[in-house]
CSV table of C-alpha atoms in Angstrom, one decimal:
chain,number,residue,atom,x,y,z
L,1,MET,CA,50.4,-92.8,110.6
L,2,LYS,CA,51.1,-95.9,107.9
L,3,PRO,CA,54.7,-96.3,106.8
L,4,LEU,CA,54.8,-95.2,103.1
L,5,LYS,CA,54.7,-97.6,100.8
L,6,PRO,CA,57.8,-98.1,98.4
L,7,LEU,CA,57.5,-97.4,95.0
L,8,ASP,CA,58.1,-100.8,93.8
L,9,GLU,CA,56.0,-102.5,96.0
L,10,ALA,CA,53.2,-99.7,95.2
L,11,LEU,CA,53.6,-101.0,91.2
L,12,ALA,CA,53.8,-104.8,91.7
L,13,GLU,CA,50.7,-104.3,93.9
L,14,LEU,CA,48.6,-102.0,91.3
L,15,LEU,CA,50.0,-104.6,88.2
L,16,GLY,CA,48.4,-107.4,90.1
L,17,HIS,CA,45.3,-106.0,89.4
L,18,ALA,CA,45.9,-105.4,85.6
L,19,THR,CA,44.5,-108.6,84.0
L,20,PRO,CA,44.8,-108.3,80.2
L,21,LEU,CA,41.5,-106.8,78.6
L,22,THR,CA,39.5,-109.5,76.6
L,23,GLY,CA,38.9,-108.7,72.9
L,24,VAL,CA,41.1,-108.3,70.1
L,25,ASP,CA,41.3,-106.3,67.1
L,26,THR,CA,42.3,-106.9,63.5
L,27,VAL,CA,44.0,-103.8,62.0
L,28,THR,CA,46.4,-103.4,59.3
L,29,THR,CA,50.0,-103.6,59.9
L,30,PHE,CA,49.8,-100.2,58.4
L,31,ASP,CA,47.6,-98.8,61.3
L,32,ALA,CA,49.4,-101.1,63.8
L,33,ASP,CA,52.2,-98.6,65.3
L,34,GLY,CA,52.3,-98.7,69.0
L,35,ARG,CA,49.4,-101.4,69.4
L,36,VAL,CA,49.9,-105.0,71.6
L,37,LEU,CA,50.2,-108.0,69.6
L,38,ALA,CA,47.6,-110.3,70.7
L,39,GLN,CA,48.9,-113.5,68.9
L,40,ASP,CA,52.6,-114.3,67.9
L,41,CYS,CA,53.9,-113.5,64.3
L,42,ILE,CA,55.3,-116.8,62.9
L,43,SER,CA,56.8,-116.7,59.7
L,44,ALA,CA,55.9,-118.9,56.8
L,45,LEU,CA,58.8,-118.2,54.7
L,46,HIS,CA,62.5,-117.8,54.6
L,47,VAL,CA,63.9,-114.0,54.8
L,48,PRO,CA,65.6,-113.8,52.4
L,49,PRO,CA,63.9,-116.4,50.6
L,50,GLN,CA,66.7,-117.5,48.4
L,51,ASP,CA,70.1,-116.9,48.0
L,52,ASN,CA,70.8,-113.2,47.0
L,53,SER,CA,73.7,-111.0,46.0
L,54,SER,CA,74.3,-107.9,48.7
L,55,MET,CA,76.0,-106.0,46.2
L,56,ASP,CA,76.0,-104.8,42.3
L,57,GLY,CA,78.4,-106.6,40.5
L,58,TYR,CA,79.4,-110.4,39.0
L,59,ALA,CA,78.5,-113.8,40.1
L,60,VAL,CA,81.1,-116.3,39.5
L,61,ARG,CA,82.3,-119.8,40.2
L,62,CYS,CA,85.3,-119.1,42.5
L,63,ALA,CA,86.8,-122.3,40.7
L,64,ASP,CA,87.0,-119.9,37.4
L,65,VAL,CA,89.3,-117.3,39.2
L,66,ALA,CA,92.3,-119.0,40.3
L,67,ALA,CA,93.8,-115.6,39.9
L,68,ALA,CA,93.4,-111.9,40.0
L,69,GLY,CA,92.8,-110.7,35.7
L,70,ALA,CA,90.9,-113.5,34.7
L,71,LEU,CA,88.3,-112.7,31.5
L,72,LEU,CA,85.1,-114.4,31.7
L,73,PRO,CA,82.6,-114.0,29.1
L,74,VAL,CA,79.4,-112.6,31.0
L,75,SER,CA,76.5,-115.0,30.2
L,76,GLN,CA,73.4,-113.2,31.5
L,77,ARG,CA,72.3,-110.1,33.5
L,78,ILE,CA,70.4,-110.7,36.8
L,79,ALA,CA,68.1,-107.8,38.1
L,80,ALA,CA,66.2,-107.9,41.4
L,81,GLY,CA,62.7,-109.2,41.2
L,82,SER,CA,64.0,-111.3,38.6
L,83,ALA,CA,65.0,-115.1,38.2
L,84,GLY,CA,68.3,-116.4,36.3
L,85,GLU,CA,69.5,-119.2,34.5
L,86,PRO,CA,72.3,-121.8,36.2
L,87,LEU,CA,75.5,-120.1,36.0
L,88,GLN,CA,77.4,-122.2,32.9
L,89,PRO,CA,81.4,-122.8,34.2
L,90,GLY,CA,83.8,-120.4,32.6
L,91,THR,CA,81.3,-117.8,32.6
L,92,ALA,CA,79.9,-114.9,34.6
L,93,ALA,CA,76.7,-112.9,35.5
L,94,ARG,CA,76.3,-109.5,35.7
L,95,ILE,CA,73.9,-109.2,38.9
L,96,PHE,CA,72.5,-106.5,41.1
L,97,THR,CA,72.1,-106.1,44.9
L,98,GLY,CA,69.1,-108.4,45.9
L,99,ALA,CA,68.6,-110.5,42.6
L,100,PRO,CA,68.8,-114.1,43.2
L,101,VAL,CA,71.9,-116.0,43.0
L,102,PRO,CA,72.1,-118.4,40.2
L,103,ALA,CA,72.5,-122.2,40.5
L,104,GLY,CA,76.3,-122.5,40.1
L,105,ALA,CA,77.7,-119.4,41.3
L,106,ASP,CA,79.2,-119.7,44.4
L,107,ALA,CA,80.8,-116.0,45.3
L,108,ILE,CA,79.7,-112.5,44.2
L,109,LEU,CA,82.8,-109.7,43.1
L,110,MET,CA,81.9,-106.5,43.6
L,111,GLN,CA,81.7,-104.4,40.6
L,112,GLU,CA,84.9,-102.5,41.7
L,113,ASP,CA,86.8,-105.4,41.3
L,114,CYS,CA,85.8,-106.2,37.9
L,115,GLU,CA,86.7,-104.3,34.2
L,116,ALA,CA,83.7,-105.2,32.0
L,117,GLN,CA,85.3,-105.3,28.6
L,118,GLY,CA,83.8,-104.2,25.3
L,119,ASP,CA,83.6,-107.6,23.8
L,120,GLY,CA,80.9,-108.8,26.0
L,121,ARG,CA,83.6,-110.3,29.0
L,122,VAL,CA,84.5,-108.5,32.4
L,123,ARG,CA,87.9,-108.9,33.7
L,124,ILE,CA,88.2,-110.0,37.2
L,125,ASN,CA,90.6,-108.0,39.3
L,126,ALA,CA,90.1,-109.7,42.8
L,127,VAL,CA,90.4,-113.7,44.1
L,128,PRO,CA,86.9,-114.4,45.4
L,129,GLN,CA,85.9,-116.4,48.5
L,130,PRO,CA,83.5,-118.9,48.7
L,131,GLY,CA,80.3,-117.1,49.8
L,132,GLN,CA,81.4,-113.3,49.7
L,133,TRP,CA,78.7,-110.8,49.4
L,134,ILE,CA,75.9,-113.7,49.1
L,135,ARG,CA,72.9,-113.5,51.6
L,136,ARG,CA,72.0,-116.4,52.2
L,137,ALA,CA,68.0,-117.5,52.3
L,138,GLY,CA,66.3,-117.3,55.9
L,139,GLU,CA,69.9,-115.3,57.1
L,140,ASP,CA,67.4,-113.0,58.6
L,141,ILE,CA,64.6,-115.3,59.2
L,142,THR,CA,63.6,-118.9,58.6
L,143,ARG,CA,60.5,-120.6,57.9
L,144,GLY,CA,58.5,-121.5,61.1
L,145,ALA,CA,60.0,-119.1,63.3
L,146,VAL,CA,58.3,-116.9,65.9
L,147,VAL,CA,59.5,-113.4,64.4
L,148,LEU,CA,57.5,-111.5,66.8
L,149,PRO,CA,55.5,-112.8,70.0
L,150,ALA,CA,52.3,-112.1,71.5
L,151,GLY,CA,52.9,-108.8,74.0
L,152,THR,CA,55.5,-107.1,71.7
L,153,ARG,CA,54.5,-103.6,71.3
L,154,LEU,CA,54.9,-102.8,68.0
L,155,THR,CA,57.4,-99.8,66.5
L,156,PRO,CA,58.0,-99.2,63.2
L,157,ALA,CA,60.9,-101.7,62.9
L,158,GLU,CA,58.1,-104.5,64.1
L,159,LEU,CA,55.8,-103.3,61.7
L,160,GLY,CA,58.3,-103.7,58.8
L,161,LEU,CA,59.6,-107.1,60.3
L,162,ALA,CA,55.9,-108.1,59.8
L,163,ALA,CA,55.2,-107.1,56.5
L,164,SER,CA,59.0,-109.0,55.5
L,165,ILE,CA,57.5,-112.0,55.9
L,166,GLY,CA,53.7,-111.4,54.2
L,167,LEU,CA,51.6,-109.9,57.1
L,168,HIS,CA,49.2,-107.3,56.0
L,169,GLN,CA,47.0,-107.6,58.9
L,170,LEU,CA,47.7,-108.3,62.7
L,171,GLN,CA,46.1,-109.2,65.9
L,172,VAL,CA,46.4,-106.6,68.5
L,173,ALA,CA,44.8,-105.9,72.2
L,174,ARG,CA,41.9,-103.9,71.9
L,175,ARG,CA,42.5,-100.2,73.3
L,176,PRO,CA,41.6,-99.4,76.7
L,177,ARG,CA,38.7,-97.4,77.3
L,178,VAL,CA,39.9,-94.5,80.0
L,179,ALA,CA,37.5,-92.0,81.5
L,180,MET,CA,39.0,-88.8,82.8
L,181,PHE,CA,38.3,-86.0,84.7
L,182,SER,CA,39.7,-83.4,87.6
L,183,THR,CA,38.4,-82.2,90.6
L,184,GLY,CA,39.2,-78.7,91.8
L,185,ASP,CA,36.7,-75.7,92.1
L,186,GLU,CA,40.2,-73.8,91.6
L,187,LEU,CA,40.6,-75.4,88.0
L,188,VAL,CA,39.9,-73.0,84.8
L,189,MET,CA,40.1,-74.6,81.4
L,190,PRO,CA,42.3,-72.4,79.2
L,191,GLY,CA,40.2,-70.7,76.7
L,192,ASP,CA,37.4,-69.8,79.3
L,193,VAL,CA,38.8,-67.3,81.1
L,194,PRO,CA,41.5,-65.0,79.9
L,195,PRO,CA,44.4,-64.5,82.2
L,196,GLU,CA,44.1,-61.1,83.3
L,197,GLN,CA,40.4,-62.1,84.3
L,198,MET,CA,41.6,-65.1,86.3
L,199,ARG,CA,39.7,-64.6,89.7
L,200,PRO,CA,41.5,-64.9,93.1
L,201,GLY,CA,43.1,-68.5,94.0
L,202,ALA,CA,42.1,-70.2,90.5
L,203,ILE,CA,44.5,-71.6,88.2
L,204,TYR,CA,44.3,-73.4,84.7
L,205,ASN,CA,43.7,-77.0,84.5
L,206,SER,CA,47.3,-78.0,82.7
L,207,ASN,CA,46.8,-81.9,84.1
L,208,ARG,CA,44.3,-82.6,81.9
L,209,PHE,CA,45.9,-81.5,78.8
L,210,PHE,CA,49.2,-83.5,79.4
L,211,LEU,CA,47.4,-86.9,81.3
L,212,ARG,CA,45.0,-86.8,77.9
L,213,ALA,CA,48.2,-86.6,75.7
L,214,MET,CA,50.0,-89.7,77.6
L,215,LEU,CA,46.8,-91.9,77.2
L,216,GLN,CA,46.5,-91.3,73.6
L,217,ARG,CA,50.3,-92.3,73.3
L,218,LEU,CA,49.8,-95.5,75.0
L,219,GLY,CA,46.7,-96.4,72.3
L,220,CYS,CA,43.9,-95.7,74.7
L,221,GLU,CA,40.6,-94.5,73.8
L,222,VAL,CA,39.9,-91.3,76.6
L,223,THR,CA,36.6,-90.0,76.9
L,224,ASP,CA,37.0,-86.5,79.0
L,225,PHE,CA,34.3,-85.8,81.1
L,226,GLY,CA,35.8,-82.1,82.1
L,227,ILE,CA,36.3,-80.5,85.7
L,228,VAL,CA,34.2,-82.0,88.1
L,229,PRO,CA,33.3,-79.7,91.1
L,230,ASP,CA,34.1,-80.0,94.6
L,231,ARG,CA,31.0,-81.8,96.1
L,232,ARG,CA,30.4,-85.4,96.8
L,233,ASP,CA,27.2,-85.8,94.9
L,234,ALA,CA,28.9,-84.5,91.4
L,235,THR,CA,31.8,-86.6,92.4
L,236,ILE,CA,29.5,-89.7,92.7
L,237,GLU,CA,27.7,-89.0,89.8
L,238,ALA,CA,30.5,-88.7,87.6
L,239,LEU,CA,32.1,-92.2,88.8
L,240,ARG,CA,29.0,-93.9,88.1
L,241,ALA,CA,28.5,-92.4,84.6
L,242,ALA,CA,32.1,-93.1,83.9
L,243,SER,CA,32.3,-96.5,85.3
L,244,SER,CA,29.6,-98.4,82.8
L,245,ALA,CA,31.6,-97.8,79.5
L,246,HIS,CA,35.0,-97.9,81.0
L,247,ASP,CA,38.1,-100.1,81.4
L,248,LEU,CA,39.9,-97.2,83.7
L,249,ILE,CA,38.8,-94.1,85.3
L,250,LEU,CA,41.5,-91.4,86.0
L,251,THR,CA,41.3,-88.4,88.0
L,252,SER,CA,43.8,-85.8,89.6
L,253,GLY,CA,43.6,-84.2,92.2
L,254,GLY,CA,41.1,-85.1,95.4
L,255,VAL,CA,43.3,-87.9,96.8
L,256,SER,CA,44.4,-86.3,99.7
L,257,VAL,CA,42.7,-86.2,103.0
L,258,GLY,CA,41.5,-82.7,103.0
L,259,GLU,CA,37.6,-82.0,103.8
L,260,GLU,CA,37.3,-80.5,100.2
L,261,ASP,CA,39.0,-84.0,98.4
L,262,HIS,CA,35.8,-86.1,97.8
L,263,ILE,CA,37.1,-88.9,96.0
L,264,LYS,CA,37.6,-91.3,98.8
L,265,PRO,CA,34.1,-90.9,100.2
L,266,ALA,CA,32.8,-91.3,96.2
L,267,VAL,CA,34.5,-94.5,95.2
L,268,GLN,CA,34.5,-96.3,98.6
L,269,ALA,CA,30.4,-95.1,98.4
L,270,LEU,CA,30.2,-97.1,94.8
L,271,GLY,CA,33.4,-99.6,95.1
L,272,THR,CA,36.3,-99.9,96.8
L,273,LEU,CA,39.1,-97.9,97.3
L,274,ASP,CA,43.2,-97.7,98.6
L,275,LEU,CA,44.9,-94.7,99.4
L,276,TRP,CA,48.6,-95.3,98.8
L,277,GLN,CA,51.1,-92.8,100.6
L,278,ILE,CA,54.2,-93.9,98.2
L,279,ALA,CA,58.0,-93.0,99.4
L,280,MET,CA,58.8,-91.4,96.2
L,281,LYS,CA,58.8,-87.6,95.7
L,282,PRO,CA,57.3,-86.1,93.7
L,283,GLY,CA,54.1,-87.9,94.0
L,284,LYS,CA,53.4,-89.1,97.3
L,285,PRO,CA,49.6,-89.4,97.2
L,286,PHE,CA,47.9,-92.2,95.2
L,287,ALA,CA,44.6,-94.0,95.0
L,288,TYR,CA,43.7,-97.4,93.6
L,289,GLY,CA,40.3,-98.9,93.4
L,290,GLN,CA,37.4,-100.2,91.5
L,291,ILE,CA,33.8,-99.3,90.9
L,292,PRO,CA,31.8,-102.5,89.9
L,293,ARG,CA,29.4,-102.9,86.9
L,294,ASP,CA,27.5,-105.4,84.9
L,295,GLY,CA,29.9,-108.1,83.7
L,296,GLY,CA,32.8,-106.8,86.4
L,297,ALA,CA,34.5,-103.6,87.3
L,298,ALA,CA,36.1,-100.6,86.4
L,299,HIS,CA,39.8,-99.5,87.8
L,300,PHE,CA,39.9,-96.4,89.3
L,301,ILE,CA,43.3,-94.6,89.3
L,302,GLY,CA,43.7,-90.9,91.3
L,303,LEU,CA,46.5,-89.1,91.1
L,304,PRO,CA,47.5,-86.3,92.7
L,305,GLY,CA,46.9,-83.0,91.8
L,306,ASN,CA,50.2,-80.9,91.8
L,307,PRO,CA,51.5,-81.1,88.0
L,308,VAL,CA,54.6,-82.8,88.3
L,309,SER,CA,53.2,-84.9,90.8
L,310,SER,CA,50.3,-86.0,88.5
L,311,PHE,CA,53.1,-86.3,85.8
L,312,LEU,CA,55.7,-88.6,87.7
L,313,THR,CA,52.8,-90.9,89.0
L,314,PHE,CA,51.2,-91.9,85.8
L,315,ALA,CA,54.9,-92.4,84.0
L,316,LEU,CA,56.3,-94.6,86.6
L,317,LEU,CA,52.8,-96.3,87.9
L,318,VAL,CA,49.9,-95.4,85.4
L,319,ARG,CA,51.7,-96.1,82.4
L,320,PRO,CA,52.8,-99.6,83.1
L,321,PHE,CA,49.3,-100.2,84.0
L,322,VAL,CA,47.9,-99.5,81.3
L,323,LEU,CA,50.3,-101.5,78.7
L,324,ARG,CA,49.6,-104.6,81.2
L,325,LEU,CA,46.0,-103.9,80.4
L,326,GLN,CA,46.9,-104.7,76.9
L,327,GLY,CA,49.0,-107.7,77.6
L,328,ALA,CA,52.3,-105.9,76.9
L,329,SER,CA,55.4,-108.0,78.0
L,330,VAL,CA,57.7,-105.4,78.7
L,331,VAL,CA,56.4,-102.3,80.9
L,332,ALA,CA,59.1,-101.0,82.9
L,333,PRO,CA,61.2,-97.9,81.4
L,334,GLN,CA,65.0,-98.8,80.6
L,335,THR,CA,67.3,-97.1,83.2
L,336,ILE,CA,70.8,-96.1,81.9
L,337,ALA,CA,74.2,-95.1,84.0
L,338,ALA,CA,74.7,-91.3,83.4
L,339,ARG,CA,77.2,-89.0,85.0
L,340,ALA,CA,75.9,-86.1,86.9
L,341,GLY,CA,76.8,-82.7,86.5
L,342,PHE,CA,75.8,-81.3,89.5
L,343,THR,CA,75.6,-81.5,93.4
L,344,TRP,CA,72.7,-83.0,95.6
L,345,PRO,CA,74.0,-82.7,99.1
L,346,LYS,CA,70.8,-83.3,100.9
L,347,ALA,CA,69.4,-86.8,100.7
L,348,ASP,CA,65.3,-87.5,101.4
L,349,LYS,CA,63.5,-89.9,103.1
L,350,ARG,CA,61.8,-90.9,100.0
L,351,ARG,CA,62.8,-91.9,96.6
L,352,GLU,CA,63.0,-89.0,94.5
L,353,PHE,CA,62.9,-88.3,90.4
L,354,LEU,CA,65.2,-85.1,89.4
L,355,ARG,CA,64.2,-83.6,86.4
L,356,VAL,CA,67.3,-83.1,84.6
L,357,ARG,CA,68.8,-83.0,81.0
L,358,HIS,CA,72.1,-84.0,78.9
L,359,ASN,CA,74.7,-81.2,78.7
L,360,ALA,CA,77.2,-80.6,75.8
L,361,THR,CA,79.8,-82.7,77.9
L,362,GLY,CA,77.4,-85.6,78.1
L,363,GLY,CA,76.9,-85.1,81.7
L,364,LEU,CA,73.4,-84.3,83.7
L,365,ASP,CA,72.2,-80.9,84.3
L,366,LEU,CA,69.9,-80.0,87.0
L,367,PHE,CA,66.9,-77.9,87.0
L,368,ASN,CA,66.9,-75.3,89.6
L,369,ASN,CA,63.5,-75.8,90.9
L,370,GLN,CA,62.4,-79.4,91.7
L,371,SER,CA,59.0,-78.2,93.3
L,372,SER,CA,56.1,-80.7,92.5
L,373,GLY,CA,54.3,-77.5,91.2
L,374,VAL,CA,56.8,-76.5,88.7
L,375,LEU,CA,55.9,-78.0,85.3
L,376,THR,CA,58.7,-75.9,83.6
L,377,SER,CA,61.1,-78.5,85.2
L,378,ALA,CA,59.7,-81.8,82.9
L,379,ALA,CA,58.9,-79.5,79.4
L,380,TRP,CA,62.8,-78.2,80.1
L,381,GLY,CA,64.7,-81.8,80.8
L,382,ASP,CA,64.7,-84.9,78.9
L,383,GLY,CA,64.5,-87.3,81.7
L,384,VAL,CA,64.9,-87.8,85.4
L,385,VAL,CA,67.4,-89.0,87.4
L,386,ASP,CA,66.1,-92.3,90.0
L,387,ASN,CA,67.8,-91.3,93.2
L,388,PRO,CA,67.4,-93.8,95.9
L,389,ALA,CA,66.3,-92.6,99.5
L,390,GLY,CA,68.9,-91.2,101.7
L,391,GLN,CA,71.3,-90.8,98.7
L,392,THR,CA,73.1,-87.6,98.0
L,393,ILE,CA,74.9,-87.1,94.8
L,394,ALA,CA,78.3,-85.3,93.8
L,395,ALA,CA,79.4,-84.2,90.6
L,396,GLY,CA,80.7,-86.8,88.8
L,397,ASP,CA,78.8,-89.5,90.6
L,398,THR,CA,77.3,-92.1,88.2
L,399,VAL,CA,73.5,-91.9,88.5
L,400,ARG,CA,70.2,-94.0,87.4
L,401,PHE,CA,68.8,-92.1,84.3
L,402,ILE,CA,65.3,-92.7,82.8
L,403,ALA,CA,64.8,-90.6,79.5
L,404,PHE,CA,61.4,-89.2,78.9
L,405,SER,CA,61.7,-90.9,75.7
L,406,GLU,CA,61.3,-93.9,77.6
L,407,LEU,CA,58.3,-92.5,80.0
L,408,LEU,CA,56.2,-91.1,77.1
L,409,SER,CA,55.6,-93.3,74.7
C-alpha cells in the first residue's frame, strides 16, 4: 500500500500543473470584483493630486498667528472641487475638507478652534503648527507607482483604489471554464423526487450545489453536466464531451477503488490520472489527471463523494488550483492563532480539519459530530481548526484556525 501523501506535498504537486490560462478580458472597474489582474495598475497622477485640507476650517500662514486670539480678515472661500487664489499675508481663507490648500498657506485651523466675526474677520483661538491638517500631494499614491500588481485578486477596496487613479477599465485574467458532474446511481436531485418517495439507498445530491457555488465565487464559468450513471461508457462520454471546451473537469464521487467507481478507468482511457491518498481527515481520496484535446489538455480533478470531504478538499486543494489558473499571486488561506474551548483527546495519524465556531468568550467550540458525511458541521461552523497529525488538543490550547470566509471567497 502506498503511504499517504502529505497535504502540503499534494498541494505543491497540484499547483505545479496549474499553468495560468492564456487570454485576458477587459472589464469595467465596476465589474471587476473577484477577478485577477493580468497587468500592473500604474498611477498616472499623485493621489491626492495637490495639497488639500483634511478638515473644515481656515487656511492660514503660521507667521500670521503668533498667539491665540489673532484676528484675520477672511479673504476667500474655497470648497472641494474649486481652486483658491494665493493667500495674501495677514489673511485667512475659509476652507472645506478636500479643498486645495491655497499657495502661501502652511496650516489649517479646524473650525472648532476659530470664531467667525460679523465683520468678515475670524478669530483664531489656537496657535497652528506648520503642516497641520494638510494632506500632501502624493501622500497616498505617487505618480508612476505600481498601485496594484498583476496577480492581485480584486476586492472592493482594490476597485476603489483603481478608480482613485482614474482607471475605468482593467485587464484581468479570463474566467476558467469548468465542467462539473457527479457520479453515483444513488444520487437524486432535489425537486425530482419528494422525500417520501425516495427509494431505499437514494440520497439527495448536495455536493453539486456547494461545488457549483464555490466555483462561481472563484470567478469560474461553470457548465453542469448533471449526474452521470455509474457506467464506464457513460463516464467516458461525459469526460470526452467536457474536455473539448473546458479548462477543468471537476467530479465528486467515484475516485475510490470500488468496482463501481469508474472514474479511474474512464480518465485513463482518454488521458492520464493519478489517484492520491492524502493524509488529511476528512478527505483522503483525491484524483488529478489530464485529458488531451486539440491545442492542449483539460485538467481533471476528482473529489471524494462524502459531502464534508468534498467540501474541504475543494477548499484546500481546488480553490488554490483555480486561483493559480487565473494567475493569482496569493492562493493560500490565512491561518490565525485561536484558543480552543474544547478537548480533542485522541490524536489521528492524519492531519485533521475540525469544524468549529467562535463562542462569546472568544474561544472555539467544536461541532459534536466530525463525520465526513455530516454537512451540518460546515453550515454550523465558521471555520476549521487545522490540527497536525498526532496532535491532541486540551481546552485553552492555542490552535491554528482557518475561517470559512478565507476558504469560500
